Short mmCIF file of C-alpha atoms in Angstrom, two decimals:
data_model
loop_
_atom_site.label_atom_id
_atom_site.label_comp_id
_atom_site.label_asym_id
_atom_site.label_seq_id
_atom_site.Cartn_x
_atom_site.Cartn_y
_atom_site.Cartn_z
CA MET A 16 26.46 23.92 2.89
CA GLU A 17 27.37 23.39 6.66
CA GLY A 18 23.72 24.23 7.60
CA LEU A 19 22.43 21.49 5.34
CA ALA A 20 25.09 19.39 6.19
CA SER A 21 24.34 19.71 10.21
CA TYR A 22 20.39 19.19 9.18
CA ILE A 23 21.23 16.10 7.45
CA VAL A 24 23.06 15.07 10.85
CA ARG A 25 20.39 15.83 12.90
CA ARG A 26 17.82 13.55 10.74
CA LEU A 27 20.29 10.82 11.11
CA LEU A 28 20.34 11.00 14.69
CA TRP A 29 17.19 10.67 14.69
CA ALA A 30 17.26 7.90 12.56
CA PRO A 31 17.57 5.34 15.53
CA VAL A 32 15.25 6.72 18.15
CA ILE A 33 12.43 6.21 15.49
CA LEU A 34 13.60 2.88 14.70
CA LEU A 35 13.59 1.82 18.37
CA ALA A 36 10.08 2.80 18.69
CA VAL A 37 8.90 1.09 15.96
CA SER A 38 10.80 -1.81 16.61
CA LEU A 39 9.74 -2.10 19.99
CA ALA A 40 5.85 -1.69 18.98
CA THR A 41 6.35 -4.50 16.30
CA PHE A 42 8.10 -7.08 19.28
CA ALA A 43 5.54 -6.41 21.40
CA LEU A 44 2.66 -7.11 19.51
CA GLY A 45 4.40 -10.14 18.33
CA ARG A 46 5.10 -11.19 21.91
CA PHE A 47 1.36 -10.22 23.67
CA GLY A 48 -0.76 -10.16 20.39
CA PRO A 49 -2.88 -13.33 19.19
CA GLY A 50 -1.55 -16.31 18.37
CA ASP A 51 1.10 -18.75 19.84
CA PRO A 52 4.23 -18.90 17.67
CA ILE A 53 5.13 -21.83 20.62
CA GLN A 54 2.05 -24.10 19.22
CA ILE A 55 2.49 -23.39 15.39
CA LEU A 56 6.45 -24.74 16.45
CA GLN A 57 4.47 -27.77 18.12
CA GLY A 58 1.95 -28.71 14.81
CA GLN A 59 -0.75 -31.15 15.82
CA TYR A 60 1.14 -32.32 18.65
CA ARG A 61 0.48 -30.31 22.00
CA ASP A 62 2.98 -32.45 24.31
CA PRO A 63 3.51 -29.74 27.37
CA VAL A 64 7.09 -31.51 27.86
CA GLN A 65 7.85 -30.25 24.72
CA ARG A 66 6.26 -27.22 24.80
CA GLU A 67 8.29 -26.50 27.71
CA ARG A 68 11.86 -27.44 25.83
CA ILE A 69 10.85 -25.34 22.72
CA ALA A 70 10.01 -22.19 25.14
CA GLU A 71 13.11 -22.75 26.84
CA GLU A 72 15.22 -22.71 23.32
CA LEU A 73 13.82 -20.16 22.08
CA GLY A 74 14.47 -17.87 25.53
CA TYR A 75 10.36 -17.11 26.03
CA HIS A 76 11.17 -17.86 30.07
CA ASP A 77 13.23 -14.39 29.77
CA SER A 78 11.93 -11.34 30.42
CA PHE A 79 10.17 -8.97 27.61
CA PHE A 80 13.62 -6.94 27.20
CA THR A 81 15.89 -9.30 27.10
CA GLN A 82 13.94 -11.27 24.24
CA TYR A 83 13.78 -7.75 22.47
CA TRP A 84 17.82 -6.99 23.46
CA ARG A 85 18.84 -10.18 21.99
CA TYR A 86 16.51 -10.28 18.51
CA MET A 87 17.72 -6.61 17.89
CA LYS A 88 21.29 -7.73 18.39
CA GLY A 89 20.89 -10.18 15.92
CA ALA A 90 18.88 -8.05 13.47
CA VAL A 91 21.38 -5.65 13.29
CA GLN A 92 23.92 -9.05 12.25
CA GLY A 93 21.30 -9.41 9.50
CA ASP A 94 20.13 -13.07 11.73
CA PHE A 95 16.01 -12.11 12.10
CA GLY A 96 15.54 -15.68 13.28
CA GLU A 97 13.95 -19.01 11.58
CA GLY A 98 10.35 -18.48 10.21
CA LEU A 99 7.71 -20.73 10.03
CA SER A 100 6.57 -20.25 6.58
CA PRO A 101 8.37 -21.84 4.92
CA ARG A 102 9.12 -23.63 8.12
CA GLY A 103 12.97 -24.81 8.55
CA PHE A 104 14.65 -21.61 7.04
CA ALA A 105 15.80 -18.88 8.21
CA VAL A 106 13.95 -15.46 7.32
CA LYS A 107 17.10 -13.81 5.84
CA ASP A 108 17.38 -16.40 3.29
CA VAL A 109 13.97 -16.45 2.53
CA LEU A 110 13.58 -12.48 2.50
CA PHE A 111 16.16 -11.16 0.87
CA PRO A 112 15.83 -12.75 -2.43
CA ARG A 113 11.70 -11.83 -2.32
CA LEU A 114 12.89 -8.29 -1.51
CA TRP A 115 15.19 -8.55 -4.65
CA VAL A 116 12.47 -9.62 -6.79
CA THR A 117 9.79 -6.60 -5.72
CA PHE A 118 12.75 -4.22 -5.86
CA GLN A 119 12.85 -4.94 -9.51
CA TYR A 120 9.85 -4.62 -10.59
CA ASN A 121 8.47 -1.69 -9.10
CA LEU A 122 11.93 0.55 -9.83
CA LEU A 123 10.89 -0.64 -13.23
CA ALA A 124 7.46 0.66 -12.71
CA LEU A 125 8.42 3.64 -10.96
CA ILE A 126 10.24 4.99 -13.38
CA ILE A 127 7.97 4.18 -16.31
CA ILE A 128 5.18 6.23 -13.99
CA PHE A 129 7.13 9.60 -13.73
CA ALA A 130 8.40 9.08 -17.18
CA VAL A 131 5.06 9.87 -18.61
CA GLY A 132 3.19 11.24 -15.42
CA ILE A 133 5.57 14.06 -15.45
CA PRO A 134 5.55 15.31 -19.20
CA ALA A 135 1.53 14.42 -19.47
CA GLY A 136 1.34 16.92 -16.63
CA ILE A 137 3.30 19.46 -18.08
CA TRP A 138 1.24 18.79 -21.37
CA ALA A 139 -2.12 19.25 -19.80
CA ALA A 140 -1.02 22.38 -17.75
CA LEU A 141 0.42 24.07 -20.94
CA ARG A 142 -3.37 23.21 -22.92
CA GLN A 143 -5.65 24.39 -20.14
CA GLY A 144 -8.59 25.65 -21.47
CA THR A 145 -8.46 23.56 -24.34
CA TRP A 146 -10.25 19.94 -24.30
CA MET A 147 -6.80 18.03 -24.45
CA ASP A 148 -6.44 19.07 -20.81
CA PRO A 149 -9.15 17.13 -19.27
CA PHE A 150 -8.83 14.70 -21.96
CA THR A 151 -5.58 13.56 -20.60
CA ILE A 152 -5.95 14.03 -16.83
CA GLY A 153 -9.87 12.03 -17.52
CA VAL A 154 -8.14 9.40 -19.55
CA MET A 155 -5.51 8.32 -16.74
CA LEU A 156 -7.84 8.88 -14.13
CA PHE A 157 -10.35 6.01 -15.97
CA PHE A 158 -7.42 3.85 -14.93
CA THR A 159 -6.81 4.62 -11.72
CA SER A 160 -10.78 3.95 -10.58
CA VAL A 161 -10.58 0.55 -11.95
CA PRO A 162 -9.29 -1.97 -8.86
CA VAL A 163 -6.35 -3.96 -9.41
CA LEU A 164 -8.69 -7.11 -8.55
CA VAL A 165 -10.50 -5.97 -11.82
CA THR A 166 -7.43 -4.99 -13.93
CA ILE A 167 -5.56 -8.37 -13.98
CA PRO A 168 -8.08 -10.82 -15.05
CA VAL A 169 -9.12 -8.67 -17.64
CA LEU A 170 -5.09 -8.07 -18.77
CA GLN A 171 -4.72 -11.84 -18.49
CA TRP A 172 -7.89 -12.39 -20.97
CA LEU A 173 -7.15 -9.83 -23.45
CA PHE A 174 -3.26 -10.46 -23.62
CA ALA A 175 -3.17 -13.80 -22.58
CA LEU A 176 -6.52 -15.59 -23.52
CA LYS A 177 -7.70 -14.04 -26.44
CA LEU A 178 -4.76 -12.27 -28.04
CA ASP A 179 -2.20 -14.73 -26.97
CA LEU A 180 0.36 -11.94 -27.06
CA LEU A 181 1.95 -12.21 -23.18
CA PRO A 182 1.96 -15.26 -20.26
CA SER A 183 -0.53 -14.94 -17.99
CA SER A 184 1.71 -15.44 -15.08
CA GLY A 185 5.11 -16.53 -13.90
CA TRP A 186 8.39 -15.01 -12.89
CA GLU A 187 11.21 -15.98 -15.20
CA VAL A 188 14.98 -15.22 -14.13
CA ARG A 189 17.94 -14.42 -16.73
CA GLU A 190 21.48 -14.30 -14.85
CA PHE A 191 24.01 -11.45 -15.81
CA TYR A 192 27.33 -11.87 -14.07
CA GLY A 193 26.31 -13.96 -11.44
CA VAL A 194 22.87 -11.87 -10.53
CA GLU A 195 19.62 -13.04 -10.92
CA ILE A 196 17.06 -10.06 -13.20
CA GLY A 197 13.93 -10.69 -13.84
CA VAL A 198 12.54 -7.69 -15.36
CA LEU A 199 14.16 -8.51 -18.77
CA SER A 200 11.54 -11.13 -19.61
CA GLU A 201 8.04 -11.17 -21.63
CA ARG A 202 6.80 -12.06 -18.26
CA ILE A 203 6.92 -8.57 -16.48
CA ILE A 204 5.19 -6.86 -19.18
CA LEU A 205 1.79 -7.55 -17.91
CA PRO A 206 2.89 -7.08 -14.07
CA LEU A 207 4.19 -3.74 -15.38
CA LEU A 208 0.72 -2.79 -16.97
CA VAL A 209 -1.04 -3.43 -13.67
CA LEU A 210 1.25 -1.44 -12.06
CA THR A 211 1.62 1.85 -14.16
CA LEU A 212 -1.93 2.35 -15.67
CA PRO A 213 -3.06 3.57 -12.33
CA GLY A 214 0.03 5.50 -11.33
CA PHE A 215 0.04 7.95 -14.08
CA ALA A 216 -2.91 9.98 -13.10
CA GLY A 217 -1.57 10.95 -9.44
CA VAL A 218 1.51 12.05 -11.06
CA ALA A 219 0.29 13.91 -13.70
CA ARG A 220 -2.61 15.49 -11.56
CA TYR A 221 -0.09 16.72 -9.35
CA MET A 222 2.62 17.82 -12.12
CA ARG A 223 -0.14 19.71 -13.72
CA ALA A 224 -1.30 21.51 -10.44
CA GLN A 225 2.40 22.82 -9.86
CA VAL A 226 2.96 23.85 -13.37
CA LEU A 227 -0.29 25.98 -13.18
CA GLU A 228 1.13 27.72 -10.05
CA VAL A 229 4.42 27.76 -11.59
CA LEU A 230 2.88 29.82 -14.51
CA ASP A 231 1.90 32.75 -12.79
CA GLN A 232 5.03 33.42 -11.39
CA ASP A 233 6.91 36.89 -12.62
CA TYR A 234 10.00 34.84 -13.29
CA VAL A 235 8.16 33.21 -16.40
CA ARG A 236 6.70 36.27 -18.04
CA THR A 237 10.31 37.76 -17.69
CA ALA A 238 11.54 34.49 -19.44
CA ARG A 239 9.00 34.96 -22.20
CA ALA A 240 9.43 38.75 -22.62
CA LYS A 241 13.38 38.21 -23.07
CA GLY A 242 12.86 36.13 -26.56
CA LEU A 243 13.46 32.85 -24.63
CA GLY A 244 12.49 29.83 -26.62
CA GLU A 245 9.71 27.65 -25.37
CA PHE A 246 11.44 24.63 -24.88
CA THR A 247 13.91 26.62 -22.80
CA VAL A 248 11.31 28.10 -20.84
CA VAL A 249 9.07 25.33 -20.26
CA SER A 250 12.27 22.89 -19.34
CA ARG A 251 14.10 25.33 -17.61
CA HIS A 252 11.92 27.94 -15.75
CA ILE A 253 8.68 25.61 -15.15
CA ALA A 254 9.48 22.29 -15.17
CA ARG A 255 12.47 22.73 -13.04
CA ASN A 256 10.56 24.96 -10.59
CA ALA A 257 7.24 22.71 -10.20
CA LEU A 258 9.68 19.27 -10.00
CA LEU A 259 10.51 20.35 -5.93
CA PRO A 260 7.26 19.38 -4.40
CA LEU A 261 7.36 16.35 -6.72
CA ALA A 262 10.57 15.53 -5.07
CA THR A 263 8.29 14.66 -2.02
CA MET A 264 5.95 12.09 -3.65
CA MET A 265 9.27 10.82 -5.30
CA GLY A 266 10.75 10.20 -1.85
CA PHE A 267 7.81 8.48 -0.42
CA ALA A 268 7.56 6.49 -3.81
CA LEU A 269 11.19 4.68 -3.37
CA VAL A 270 9.83 2.80 -0.10
CA GLY A 271 7.22 1.24 -2.54
CA LEU A 272 10.21 -0.39 -3.99
CA LEU A 273 10.19 -2.51 -1.22
CA GLY A 274 6.62 -3.06 -0.54
CA GLY A 275 5.30 -5.90 -2.45
CA SER A 276 1.70 -5.66 -3.81
CA ILE A 277 -0.15 -9.09 -2.23
CA PHE A 278 -2.75 -9.01 -4.99
CA LEU A 279 -0.40 -8.41 -7.91
CA GLU A 280 2.19 -11.00 -6.66
CA THR A 281 -0.43 -13.75 -5.84
CA LEU A 282 -2.32 -13.96 -8.93
CA LEU A 283 0.43 -13.15 -11.12
CA GLY A 284 2.82 -15.62 -9.30
CA ILE A 285 5.72 -13.09 -8.20
CA PRO A 286 7.78 -14.35 -5.81
CA GLY A 287 8.02 -11.23 -3.90
CA VAL A 288 8.10 -9.78 -0.60
CA GLY A 289 4.11 -9.28 -0.58
CA GLU A 290 3.63 -12.68 -1.01
CA TYR A 291 5.85 -13.33 1.58
CA ALA A 292 4.12 -10.69 3.84
CA PHE A 293 0.72 -12.28 3.42
CA SER A 294 1.91 -15.80 4.17
CA ALA A 295 3.59 -14.76 7.15
CA VAL A 296 0.54 -12.93 8.58
CA PHE A 297 -1.88 -15.81 8.18
CA ALA A 298 0.93 -18.35 9.78
CA ARG A 299 1.68 -15.75 12.66
CA ASP A 300 5.57 -15.71 11.40
CA TYR A 301 6.52 -13.05 13.97
CA ASN A 302 10.06 -13.43 13.01
CA ALA A 303 9.22 -12.78 9.36
CA ILE A 304 7.05 -9.78 10.33
CA MET A 305 9.84 -8.04 11.97
CA ALA A 306 11.90 -8.25 9.74
CA ILE A 307 9.93 -6.49 7.05
CA VAL A 308 8.61 -4.12 9.55
CA LEU A 309 12.51 -3.03 10.47
CA ILE A 310 13.51 -3.31 6.59
CA THR A 311 10.62 -1.10 5.68
CA SER A 312 10.88 1.39 8.49
CA THR A 313 14.36 2.01 7.63
CA ALA A 314 13.90 2.39 4.02
CA PHE A 315 11.38 5.29 4.81
CA ILE A 316 13.58 6.93 6.88
CA PHE A 317 16.19 7.12 4.41
CA ALA A 318 13.75 7.99 1.79
CA ASN A 319 12.82 10.92 3.49
CA LEU A 320 16.72 12.06 4.15
CA ILE A 321 16.88 11.50 0.30
CA VAL A 322 13.73 13.46 -0.47
CA ASP A 323 15.55 16.49 1.64
CA ILE A 324 18.68 16.26 -0.27
CA THR A 325 17.01 16.56 -3.27
CA TYR A 326 15.19 19.59 -2.36
CA ALA A 327 18.73 21.03 -1.80
CA PHE A 328 19.91 20.08 -5.36
CA ILE A 329 16.95 21.02 -6.86
CA ASP A 330 16.50 24.94 -5.74
CA PRO A 331 19.10 26.35 -4.95
CA ARG A 332 17.68 28.88 -2.35
CA ILE A 333 17.37 26.11 -0.12
CA ARG A 334 20.99 25.61 -0.03
CA LEU A 335 21.97 28.93 0.67
CA GLY A 336 19.06 29.30 3.51
CA ALA A 337 20.76 26.36 5.02
CA GLY A 338 24.32 28.00 4.81
CA VAL A 339 22.78 30.96 6.72
#
């Protein structure tokens, strides 16, 4: 385990370097990219005196690296500056509640996708050569092939307009012990259908391929030769070893928990980070864009770290190899 611990420490030491490069590039695009934040703050009145006053207040007359250092110093303390969409509010006061909204429905969708996709992939692999194998994967691929911009209106028309079973849009929160939860309302069903239906195929196909590869291994034939039941063979020897490569997909999927869908949130009226990022780009709200990039980059780095740790717990050979 000492080797594994040292590997994790090395990865953690690389994290600040990667974040520094990403933040520096994003900050440079914000300062030297198209658009002028000062003109946006001025609105329709372009007074040169007012422009100089705003530039002085924001520190735009300082050098680039001085501005960058000042911004990152505040970002480390959770201060991402003042946003432009909406104007007059601190970015953290607008962004963090939206991140919580996006995290809720994406986490629930991720759990459903893997809970259905993994068993479906195993089911299809164990029935290779029968009609059930291509039928299972084919049905899931059909939902994947339909664009989200088509899926949302169709589901709204079917479940909200024709059957009158679900609300067509909106986000309803219920407070539990001071925490606002929005995934316990029936309004979450439609977004979950939009997110999960296209996601089943990717997990199922990947799991099917891994199971087919594991089925040819000697230890599977040995387990069956010992007279072990089929459920024991599948759960202990096939599924567990097939899940190891799937951990990579799970790790990257964790990053998606903070990345909201622009189309989903806009068309279904969900106040998440995707809708906020969309409005920030059009408003040239560089403080908001910078905050979103920093947070998602940090999530990506730690998701990779979680994958490495998960590998060690799924496959004991990795732990033994790390300790050599």
